[in-house]
Amino acid sequence: MGYNVTAIKIDPYINVDAGTMNPFMHGEVYVTEDGGETDLDLGHYERFLNINLSKRNNITTGQIYLSVIEKERRGEYLGQTVQVIPHITDEIKNRIREVAQNYQADIVLVEVGGTVGDIEGLPFLEAIRQMRLELGEHNTMFIHVALVPILSVTGEQKTKPVQHSVQELRRIGIQPDAIVARCQTKLEPEAKKKIALYGNVPEHAVYSSYDVETIYEIPLILEEQGISKYVSEKLGLDYRKPELGSWRDFIEKYKKASVKKTIAMVGKYTKLKDSYLSIIEALKHAGTSHGIRPVLKWIEATDIENGKIRVEEVLERVDGVIVLPGFGKRGVEGKIAAIKYARENNIPFLGICFGMQLAVVEIARNVAGLEKAHTSEVDPHTPHPVITLLEEQYRIDKLGGTMRLGAQPIKIIENTLAEQIYNGEKIVYERHRHRYEVNPKYLEILEKAGIRIGGVSLEKPELVEFIELRDHKFFFGTQPHPEFKSRPLRPAPIFKGFVAALK
Ligand code: GLN
């Protein structure tokens, strides 16, 4: 519609950011340009809106309390009793306003995470209630997203949960302007009527968000139901017809992509696919641009390590191998075995972050002959720490917020695969999230073993960003995470290169 939109995710947990949270429980930690470690929903916002967000776009209870308590200690509230209302709620509103100003946004979408009725969500709901009062009806809109379960025995859509959550919202002073009903199937007219009646909204303000082939279709199905008109009306904006052409093209291409290619996804959080959400999305974007439908074969690295599955068997018929990012010891030998297999059998390989570091370990061990080579993250006493903490990081002993984070410029080396991948660009920006680095002391030995450096940090050229193998169909390791910058209409070059190599 041509409006300038930004989005905020509110996470009512007490962690200051998502950096220290377990990907098993919370899914991937998304990294922003400015190095924020955020909720994965920021990734969705960036992909859907095709914009870059900042760490300020993810607000947590931890951040709010931290700053209020710091202010209290500095004496900024001298003489006052510091309370949830107004001090915490003021802080929340200020954060929202600050983001709006920073982006010069016409519209700020604020998603309050969790479920209505959660104790920890209350201050945030109270803050947005106050915001409507302050900004006025026409400057605010409440959209309630609620689940409509289907009783599997009868197939009936149950609206009771929505009825109750709306009641709960109204009890604290929020009347939704629209309700988005999340349900497996399209809302039946009966269910819609009920939701409108009990939810106290007109029927045309009840939107059905049902299962579709790809999440990227959601804006289209909501638009079919007239959402943009209603939102414009509510916010007192001129109605502008949304320009959805290129988005529609993408979905059409996505659905038409028929060449199936199997990619082995080797990692240790494979049971919760959300742990690798941006990578999965990046593969869809890259696949679509090549008419390829990636079929992901999840391989638990520990299963290879324990001998539960054999690497030759699981990788025999795949078209490519990705060794996923990660931390710590578990599954490491399994990942190294997968890298060895891909290298020796000329299978396209992409190592992301930890996956790249372990590729260096594998080559150091099996090609350069440094038998006990390792990353000092896993084996602090290895005689050959080919991956290690560099000097300036040695002094760091806390685990929260001590990584190399966010977008940094990378200098692409000439005549490399990296140069091809990035289409001849000389400097590129990718986002980082790691502590360990390729050890510069081993560069010569590694280069002799066939590794070529594809890119180095522009500011600190001793830091290796990309590695590749000379005599291989496609063997690429990336220290930063290219998946965070991939968009449906602008696939990440590294994923594009990898997927093209599967052909
Ligand atoms: N554990 C590795 C490091 O800290 C890699 C991190 C990652 O894969 N994101 O450097």
Coordinates of C-alpha atoms and ligand atoms in Angstrom, one line a residue:
M1 CA 0.0 0.0 0.0
G2 CA 3.1 2.2 0.1
Y3 CA 2.9 2.9 3.8
N4 CA 6.1 2.8 5.8
V5 CA 5.6 0.0 8.3
T6 CA 7.7 -1.4 11.1
A7 CA 7.0 -4.2 13.5
I8 CA 7.7 -4.8 17.2
K9 CA 7.6 -8.1 19.0
I10 CA 6.9 -8.0 22.7
D11 CA 8.0 -11.1 24.6
P12 CA 6.8 -11.0 28.1
Y13 CA 9.6 -13.3 29.5
I14 CA 12.2 -12.0 31.9
N15 CA 15.2 -12.8 29.7
V16 CA 16.7 -9.5 28.5
D17 CA 17.1 -11.1 25.0
A18 CA 16.7 -14.4 23.3
G19 CA 20.5 -15.0 23.2
T20 CA 20.7 -17.4 26.1
M21 CA 17.6 -19.3 25.5
N22 CA 17.5 -22.9 24.4
P23 CA 16.6 -23.3 20.8
F24 CA 14.9 -26.6 21.7
M25 CA 12.3 -24.7 23.6
H26 CA 12.1 -21.4 21.9
G27 CA 13.3 -22.0 18.3
E28 CA 16.0 -20.1 16.5
V29 CA 17.6 -17.0 17.9
Y30 CA 17.2 -14.4 15.1
V31 CA 20.0 -11.9 14.6
T32 CA 19.3 -8.4 13.4
E33 CA 21.7 -6.1 11.4
D34 CA 22.7 -4.3 14.6
G35 CA 23.5 -7.6 16.4
G36 CA 20.3 -8.1 18.4
E37 CA 19.6 -11.6 19.5
T38 CA 15.9 -11.7 19.1
D39 CA 12.8 -13.7 18.9
L40 CA 12.3 -15.6 15.6
D41 CA 9.2 -13.5 14.8
L42 CA 11.5 -10.7 13.8
G43 CA 12.7 -12.9 11.0
H44 CA 9.1 -13.2 9.8
Y45 CA 8.6 -9.5 9.9
E46 CA 11.8 -8.9 7.9
R47 CA 10.9 -11.5 5.3
F48 CA 7.3 -10.3 4.9
L49 CA 8.0 -6.6 5.0
N50 CA 11.3 -6.7 3.2
I51 CA 12.9 -4.3 5.7
N52 CA 15.7 -4.5 8.3
L53 CA 14.7 -4.2 11.9
S54 CA 16.8 -3.3 15.0
K55 CA 17.2 -5.0 18.3
R56 CA 15.0 -2.3 19.6
N57 CA 12.1 -4.0 17.8
N58 CA 12.1 -6.8 20.2
I59 CA 10.9 -5.8 23.7
T60 CA 11.1 -8.1 26.7
T61 CA 10.0 -7.8 30.3
G62 CA 13.7 -8.2 31.2
Q63 CA 14.7 -5.1 29.2
I64 CA 11.8 -3.0 30.6
Y65 CA 12.5 -3.9 34.2
L66 CA 16.3 -3.6 33.7
S67 CA 16.0 0.0 32.5
V68 CA 13.4 1.0 35.1
I69 CA 15.6 -0.4 37.9
E70 CA 18.7 1.3 36.5
K71 CA 16.8 4.6 36.4
E72 CA 15.7 4.0 40.0
R73 CA 19.3 3.4 41.0
R74 CA 20.4 6.6 39.3
G75 CA 17.9 8.4 41.3
E76 CA 15.7 9.4 38.4
Y77 CA 12.5 8.7 40.3
L78 CA 13.7 10.4 43.5
G79 CA 11.0 10.4 46.1
Q80 CA 8.6 8.2 44.2
T81 CA 7.4 4.7 44.8
V82 CA 8.3 2.9 41.6
Q83 CA 5.4 0.8 40.4
V84 CA 4.1 -1.3 37.5
I85 CA 1.6 1.4 36.7
P86 CA 2.8 4.0 35.7
H87 CA 6.6 3.3 35.6
I88 CA 6.7 0.0 33.9
T89 CA 3.9 0.8 31.5
D90 CA 5.4 4.2 30.7
E91 CA 8.7 2.5 29.9
I92 CA 6.8 0.1 27.5
K93 CA 5.0 3.0 25.8
N94 CA 8.2 4.9 25.4
R95 CA 9.9 2.0 23.8
I96 CA 7.1 1.6 21.3
R97 CA 7.1 5.3 20.5
E98 CA 10.9 5.3 20.1
V99 CA 10.7 2.6 17.5
A100 CA 8.0 4.5 15.6
Q101 CA 10.1 7.6 15.6
N102 CA 13.3 5.9 14.6
Y103 CA 11.6 4.4 11.6
Q104 CA 9.5 7.5 10.8
A105 CA 6.8 4.8 10.5
D106 CA 3.3 5.4 9.3
I107 CA 2.2 2.2 11.0
V108 CA 3.8 0.2 13.8
L109 CA 2.6 -3.3 14.1
V110 CA 3.0 -4.3 17.8
E111 CA 2.7 -8.0 18.5
V112 CA 2.2 -8.9 22.1
G113 CA 3.4 -12.4 22.5
G114 CA 1.9 -15.1 24.8
T115 CA -1.7 -15.7 25.5
V116 CA -4.3 -13.3 27.0
G117 CA -4.5 -14.2 30.7
D118 CA -0.8 -14.8 31.1
I119 CA 0.3 -13.0 34.3
E120 CA 3.5 -11.7 32.7
G121 CA 1.6 -10.3 29.7
L122 CA -0.6 -8.0 31.8
P123 CA 1.7 -4.9 32.0
F124 CA 2.0 -4.9 28.2
L125 CA -1.7 -5.2 27.7
E126 CA -2.3 -2.4 30.2
A127 CA 0.3 -0.3 28.3
I128 CA -1.4 -0.8 24.9
R129 CA -4.8 0.0 26.5
Q130 CA -3.4 3.3 27.8
M131 CA -1.9 4.0 24.4
R132 CA -5.3 3.9 22.7
L133 CA -6.5 6.4 25.3
E134 CA -3.6 8.7 24.6
L135 CA -3.4 8.4 20.8
G136 CA -7.1 8.1 20.1
E137 CA -9.4 5.7 18.3
H138 CA -8.2 6.5 14.8
N139 CA -4.6 6.1 15.6
T140 CA -4.8 2.7 17.1
M141 CA -6.3 -0.7 16.3
F142 CA -6.5 -3.9 18.3
I143 CA -6.3 -7.1 16.4
H144 CA -6.8 -10.2 18.5
V145 CA -5.4 -13.4 17.0
A146 CA -7.0 -16.5 18.6
L147 CA -7.0 -20.2 18.0
V148 CA -10.1 -22.0 16.8
P149 CA -9.6 -25.7 17.4
I150 CA -11.4 -28.4 15.5
L151 CA -12.8 -31.4 17.5
S152 CA -11.3 -34.2 15.5
V153 CA -14.2 -36.6 16.2
T154 CA -17.0 -34.3 14.9
G155 CA -14.9 -32.0 12.7
E156 CA -16.6 -29.1 14.5
Q157 CA -14.9 -25.7 14.8
K158 CA -15.0 -24.7 18.4
T159 CA -15.2 -21.0 19.1
K160 CA -15.3 -21.2 22.9
P161 CA -11.6 -20.4 23.4
V162 CA -12.0 -17.2 21.3
Q163 CA -15.1 -16.2 23.2
H164 CA -13.2 -16.6 26.5
S165 CA -10.0 -14.8 25.4
V166 CA -12.1 -11.9 24.1
Q167 CA -13.9 -11.8 27.4
E168 CA -10.6 -11.7 29.2
L169 CA -9.4 -8.9 27.0
R170 CA -12.5 -6.8 27.6
R171 CA -12.2 -7.4 31.3
I172 CA -8.9 -5.5 31.3
G173 CA -10.3 -2.8 29.0
I174 CA -9.4 -3.9 25.5
Q175 CA -12.1 -4.4 23.0
P176 CA -10.6 -5.9 19.8
D177 CA -11.4 -4.1 16.6
A178 CA -10.8 -7.2 14.6
I179 CA -10.4 -10.9 15.3
V180 CA -8.2 -13.2 13.3
A181 CA -9.2 -16.8 13.9
R182 CA -6.4 -19.2 13.4
C183 CA -7.9 -22.5 12.4
Q184 CA -6.8 -25.5 10.3
T185 CA -9.7 -24.9 7.9
K186 CA -11.6 -21.9 6.6
L187 CA -14.1 -20.6 9.2
E188 CA -17.6 -21.9 8.7
P189 CA -20.2 -19.1 8.4
E190 CA -21.7 -20.3 11.7
A191 CA -18.4 -20.1 13.5
K192 CA -17.8 -16.7 12.1
K193 CA -21.2 -15.4 13.3
K194 CA -20.6 -16.7 16.7
I195 CA -17.1 -15.1 17.0
A196 CA -18.5 -11.8 15.8
L197 CA -21.4 -11.9 18.3
Y198 CA -19.4 -13.0 21.3
G199 CA -16.4 -11.0 20.3
N200 CA -18.5 -7.9 19.9
V201 CA -17.2 -7.0 16.4
P202 CA -18.9 -6.8 13.1
E203 CA -18.8 -10.0 11.0
H204 CA -16.6 -8.4 8.4
A205 CA -14.0 -7.8 11.1
V206 CA -13.6 -11.5 11.7
Y207 CA -10.8 -12.9 9.5
S208 CA -10.1 -16.5 8.8
S209 CA -6.5 -17.6 8.9
Y210 CA -6.5 -21.1 7.7
D211 CA -3.8 -23.6 6.7
V212 CA -2.3 -22.9 3.4
E213 CA 0.6 -24.5 1.4
T214 CA 3.0 -21.8 2.4
I215 CA 3.0 -19.1 5.1
Y216 CA 3.6 -16.5 2.4
E217 CA 0.1 -16.9 1.2
I218 CA -1.4 -15.6 4.5
P219 CA -1.4 -11.9 3.4
L220 CA -3.2 -12.9 0.3
I221 CA -5.9 -14.8 2.0
L222 CA -6.4 -12.0 4.5
E223 CA -6.6 -9.5 1.7
E224 CA -9.2 -11.6 -0.1
Q225 CA -11.3 -11.0 3.0
G226 CA -10.8 -7.3 2.7
I227 CA -8.4 -6.7 5.6
S228 CA -6.5 -3.7 4.1
K229 CA -9.7 -1.7 3.6
Y230 CA -10.8 -2.3 7.1
V231 CA -7.4 -1.4 8.6
S232 CA -7.3 1.8 6.5
E233 CA -10.8 2.7 7.7
K234 CA -9.9 2.0 11.4
L235 CA -6.7 3.9 11.3
G236 CA -8.2 6.8 9.3
L237 CA -5.9 6.3 6.4
D238 CA -6.6 6.9 2.8
Y239 CA -7.2 3.6 1.1
R240 CA -4.5 2.6 -1.3
K241 CA -4.9 -0.6 -3.3
P242 CA -2.1 -3.0 -2.2
E243 CA 0.5 -3.8 -4.8
L244 CA 0.7 -7.6 -4.5
G245 CA 1.9 -8.6 -8.0
S246 CA 5.5 -9.6 -7.2
W247 CA 4.3 -11.4 -4.0
R248 CA 1.8 -13.4 -6.0
D249 CA 4.4 -14.3 -8.6
F250 CA 6.6 -15.6 -5.9
I251 CA 3.9 -17.8 -4.5
E252 CA 3.0 -19.1 -8.0
K253 CA 6.6 -19.9 -8.7
Y254 CA 7.0 -21.5 -5.3
K255 CA 4.0 -23.8 -6.0
K256 CA 5.1 -24.6 -9.5
A257 CA 8.7 -25.5 -8.5
S258 CA 8.7 -29.2 -9.2
V259 CA 12.3 -30.4 -9.4
K260 CA 12.7 -32.2 -6.1
K261 CA 16.2 -32.1 -4.6
T262 CA 17.0 -33.8 -1.3
I263 CA 19.1 -31.9 1.2
A264 CA 20.5 -33.6 4.3
M265 CA 20.2 -31.3 7.2
V266 CA 22.7 -32.4 9.8
G267 CA 22.3 -30.8 13.2
K268 CA 21.5 -31.4 16.8
Y269 CA 18.2 -29.6 17.3
T270 CA 16.5 -31.4 14.5
K271 CA 13.5 -32.4 16.5
L272 CA 12.3 -28.8 16.7
K273 CA 12.4 -27.5 13.2
D274 CA 11.9 -24.0 14.4
S275 CA 15.5 -24.1 15.6
Y276 CA 16.5 -23.6 12.0
L277 CA 13.6 -21.6 10.8
S278 CA 15.5 -19.0 8.8
I279 CA 17.6 -21.6 7.1
I280 CA 14.5 -23.5 6.0
E281 CA 13.0 -20.3 4.7
A282 CA 16.2 -19.3 2.9
L283 CA 16.2 -22.7 1.1
K284 CA 12.6 -22.1 0.0
H285 CA 13.5 -18.6 -1.4
A286 CA 16.6 -20.0 -3.2
G287 CA 14.7 -23.1 -4.4
T288 CA 11.9 -21.0 -5.8
S289 CA 14.2 -18.8 -7.8
H290 CA 15.7 -22.0 -9.4
G291 CA 12.4 -23.9 -9.9
I292 CA 13.6 -26.4 -7.2
R293 CA 11.6 -27.8 -4.4
P294 CA 14.0 -28.6 -1.6
V295 CA 13.1 -31.8 0.3
L296 CA 14.7 -31.7 3.7
K297 CA 16.0 -34.9 5.2
W298 CA 16.7 -34.2 8.9
I299 CA 19.7 -36.1 10.3
E300 CA 20.4 -36.0 14.0
A301 CA 24.2 -35.8 14.3
T302 CA 24.2 -37.7 17.6
D303 CA 22.7 -40.7 15.8
I304 CA 25.7 -40.8 13.4
E305 CA 28.0 -40.3 16.4
N306 CA 26.5 -43.2 18.3
G307 CA 26.5 -45.5 15.4
K308 CA 22.7 -45.6 15.3
I309 CA 22.7 -44.7 11.7
R310 CA 25.5 -45.0 9.1
V311 CA 26.7 -41.9 7.3
E312 CA 27.1 -43.8 4.0
E313 CA 23.5 -45.0 4.2
V314 CA 21.9 -41.7 5.1
L315 CA 23.9 -39.6 2.7
E316 CA 24.1 -41.9 -0.2
R317 CA 21.2 -40.6 -2.2
V318 CA 21.0 -37.0 -1.1
D319 CA 21.7 -34.1 -3.5
G320 CA 23.4 -31.9 -1.0
V321 CA 24.5 -31.7 2.6
I322 CA 24.1 -28.8 5.0
V323 CA 25.8 -28.9 8.4
L324 CA 23.9 -26.6 10.6
P325 CA 24.9 -24.0 13.1
G326 CA 25.3 -25.0 16.8
F327 CA 27.1 -25.0 20.0
G328 CA 28.9 -27.5 22.2
K329 CA 30.1 -31.0 22.1
R330 CA 27.1 -33.2 21.4
G331 CA 26.9 -34.6 17.9
V332 CA 30.2 -33.0 16.8
E333 CA 31.8 -36.2 15.6
G334 CA 28.6 -37.1 13.7
K335 CA 28.8 -33.7 11.9
I336 CA 32.4 -34.2 11.1
A337 CA 31.7 -37.6 9.6
A338 CA 29.0 -36.1 7.4
I339 CA 31.4 -33.4 6.2
K340 CA 34.0 -36.0 5.3
Y341 CA 31.5 -38.0 3.3
A342 CA 30.3 -34.9 1.4
R343 CA 33.9 -33.9 0.7
E344 CA 35.1 -37.3 -0.4
N345 CA 32.0 -38.0 -2.6
N346 CA 31.8 -34.6 -4.3
I347 CA 28.4 -33.9 -2.8
P348 CA 27.5 -30.2 -2.7
F349 CA 28.2 -29.0 0.9
L350 CA 27.3 -25.9 2.8
G351 CA 28.6 -25.5 6.3
I352 CA 27.0 -22.7 8.3
C353 CA 28.9 -21.1 11.2
F354 CA 29.6 -24.2 13.4
G355 CA 29.2 -26.2 10.3
M356 CA 32.0 -24.2 8.6
Q357 CA 34.2 -24.5 11.7
L358 CA 33.8 -28.2 11.7
A359 CA 34.6 -28.4 8.0
V360 CA 37.9 -26.8 8.9
V361 CA 38.4 -29.3 11.6
E362 CA 37.6 -32.2 9.3
I363 CA 40.0 -31.0 6.6
A364 CA 42.7 -30.3 9.2
R365 CA 42.4 -33.9 10.5
N366 CA 41.8 -35.9 7.4
V367 CA 43.7 -33.9 4.7
A368 CA 46.4 -31.9 6.5
G369 CA 47.0 -34.9 8.8
L370 CA 46.6 -33.0 12.1
E371 CA 45.0 -36.0 13.7
K372 CA 43.8 -34.4 16.9
A373 CA 42.8 -31.1 15.4
H374 CA 39.7 -29.6 16.9
T375 CA 37.8 -26.4 17.9
S376 CA 38.8 -25.4 21.4
E377 CA 35.1 -24.9 22.1
V378 CA 34.8 -28.7 22.2
D379 CA 38.3 -29.7 23.1
P380 CA 40.2 -27.0 25.1
H381 CA 43.3 -29.2 25.2
T382 CA 43.6 -30.1 21.5
P383 CA 47.2 -29.9 20.3
H384 CA 45.9 -28.2 17.1
P385 CA 43.2 -25.6 17.9
V386 CA 42.3 -24.8 14.3
I387 CA 39.2 -23.1 15.5
T388 CA 39.8 -21.0 18.6
L389 CA 39.0 -17.9 20.6
L390 CA 41.1 -15.0 19.5
E391 CA 43.0 -12.9 21.9
E392 CA 40.5 -10.2 22.5
Q393 CA 37.8 -12.7 23.3
Y394 CA 39.9 -14.7 25.8
R395 CA 39.1 -12.2 28.5
I396 CA 35.4 -12.8 28.2
D397 CA 34.0 -15.1 30.8
K398 CA 30.3 -14.4 30.8
L399 CA 28.1 -16.3 28.4
G400 CA 25.4 -13.7 27.8
G401 CA 26.1 -11.2 25.0
T402 CA 29.8 -11.9 24.4
M403 CA 29.7 -13.0 20.8
R404 CA 30.6 -11.4 17.5
L405 CA 27.2 -10.3 16.5
G406 CA 25.4 -8.6 13.7
A407 CA 26.2 -7.4 10.2
Q408 CA 29.8 -6.8 9.4
P409 CA 31.5 -6.0 6.1
I410 CA 33.3 -8.9 4.4
K411 CA 35.9 -8.5 1.7
I412 CA 35.4 -11.0 -1.1
I413 CA 38.7 -12.5 -2.4
E414 CA 39.1 -12.5 -6.2
N415 CA 38.8 -15.7 -8.3
T416 CA 36.9 -17.6 -5.6
L417 CA 33.6 -19.4 -5.4
A418 CA 32.5 -16.6 -3.1
E419 CA 33.1 -14.1 -5.8
Q420 CA 30.9 -16.1 -8.1
I421 CA 28.2 -16.5 -5.5
Y422 CA 28.1 -12.8 -4.8
N423 CA 28.1 -11.9 -8.5
G424 CA 31.4 -10.1 -8.4
E425 CA 30.6 -7.9 -5.5
K426 CA 33.7 -6.8 -3.6
I427 CA 32.2 -6.1 -0.2
V428 CA 29.2 -7.8 1.3
Y429 CA 27.5 -7.6 4.6
E430 CA 26.3 -10.7 6.5
R431 CA 25.2 -11.2 10.0
H432 CA 27.3 -13.0 12.6
R433 CA 26.6 -14.9 15.8
H434 CA 29.6 -16.8 17.1
R435 CA 32.4 -16.7 19.5
Y436 CA 35.1 -18.9 17.9
E437 CA 37.2 -18.1 14.8
V438 CA 39.5 -19.9 12.3
N439 CA 42.9 -19.8 13.9
P440 CA 45.2 -17.6 11.7
K441 CA 48.2 -19.7 12.8
Y442 CA 46.9 -22.6 10.8
L443 CA 46.0 -20.8 7.6
E444 CA 49.0 -21.8 5.7
I445 CA 48.6 -25.5 6.5
L446 CA 44.9 -25.3 5.7
E447 CA 45.5 -23.7 2.4
K448 CA 48.0 -26.4 1.5
A449 CA 45.3 -28.9 2.3
G450 CA 43.1 -27.4 -0.4
I451 CA 41.2 -24.8 1.5
R452 CA 40.7 -21.5 -0.3
I453 CA 39.7 -18.4 1.7
G454 CA 36.7 -16.8 -0.1
G455 CA 36.3 -13.8 2.2
V456 CA 37.7 -12.1 5.2
S457 CA 36.5 -9.5 7.6
L458 CA 37.1 -6.0 6.1
E459 CA 38.0 -4.5 9.4
K460 CA 40.0 -7.3 10.7
P461 CA 41.4 -9.2 7.8
E462 CA 42.8 -12.0 10.0
L463 CA 39.2 -13.1 10.6
V464 CA 38.1 -15.7 8.0
E465 CA 34.6 -15.4 6.8
F466 CA 34.2 -17.9 4.0
I467 CA 36.1 -21.1 3.1
E468 CA 35.8 -23.3 0.1
L469 CA 37.5 -26.3 -1.5
R470 CA 39.4 -26.0 -4.8
D471 CA 38.6 -29.4 -6.3
H472 CA 35.0 -29.9 -5.4
K473 CA 31.6 -29.5 -7.1
F474 CA 30.5 -27.1 -4.4
F475 CA 32.1 -27.0 -0.9
F476 CA 31.4 -23.8 1.0
G477 CA 31.7 -22.8 4.6
T478 CA 30.4 -19.5 5.9
Q479 CA 31.2 -18.1 9.3
P480 CA 28.3 -15.6 9.2
H481 CA 24.7 -16.7 8.9
P482 CA 23.5 -15.8 5.4
E483 CA 20.0 -17.1 6.2
F484 CA 19.1 -14.1 8.2
K485 CA 19.1 -11.8 5.2
S486 CA 17.2 -14.0 2.8
R487 CA 13.9 -12.7 1.5
P488 CA 11.3 -14.4 -0.7
L489 CA 12.0 -11.9 -3.5
R490 CA 15.7 -11.6 -2.7
P491 CA 17.2 -15.0 -1.9
A492 CA 20.5 -15.0 -0.1
P493 CA 23.3 -15.5 -2.6
I494 CA 25.0 -18.3 -0.7
F495 CA 21.8 -20.3 -0.6
K496 CA 21.2 -19.5 -4.3
G497 CA 24.6 -20.8 -5.1
F498 CA 24.2 -23.9 -3.1
V499 CA 20.8 -24.8 -4.5
A500 CA 22.1 -24.1 -8.1
A501 CA 24.8 -26.6 -7.4
L502 CA 22.3 -29.3 -6.6
K503 CA 21.1 -29.3 -10.2
Ligands
GLN1 N1 29.7 -22.5 18.5 C1 30.3 -21.8 17.5 C2 30.9 -20.5 18.0 O1 30.5 -20.0 19.0 C3 29.4 -21.6 16.3 C4 28.2 -20.8 16.6 C5 27.1 -20.9 15.6 O2 27.0 -21.9 14.8 N2 26.2 -20.0 15.5 O3 31.7 -19.8 17.3

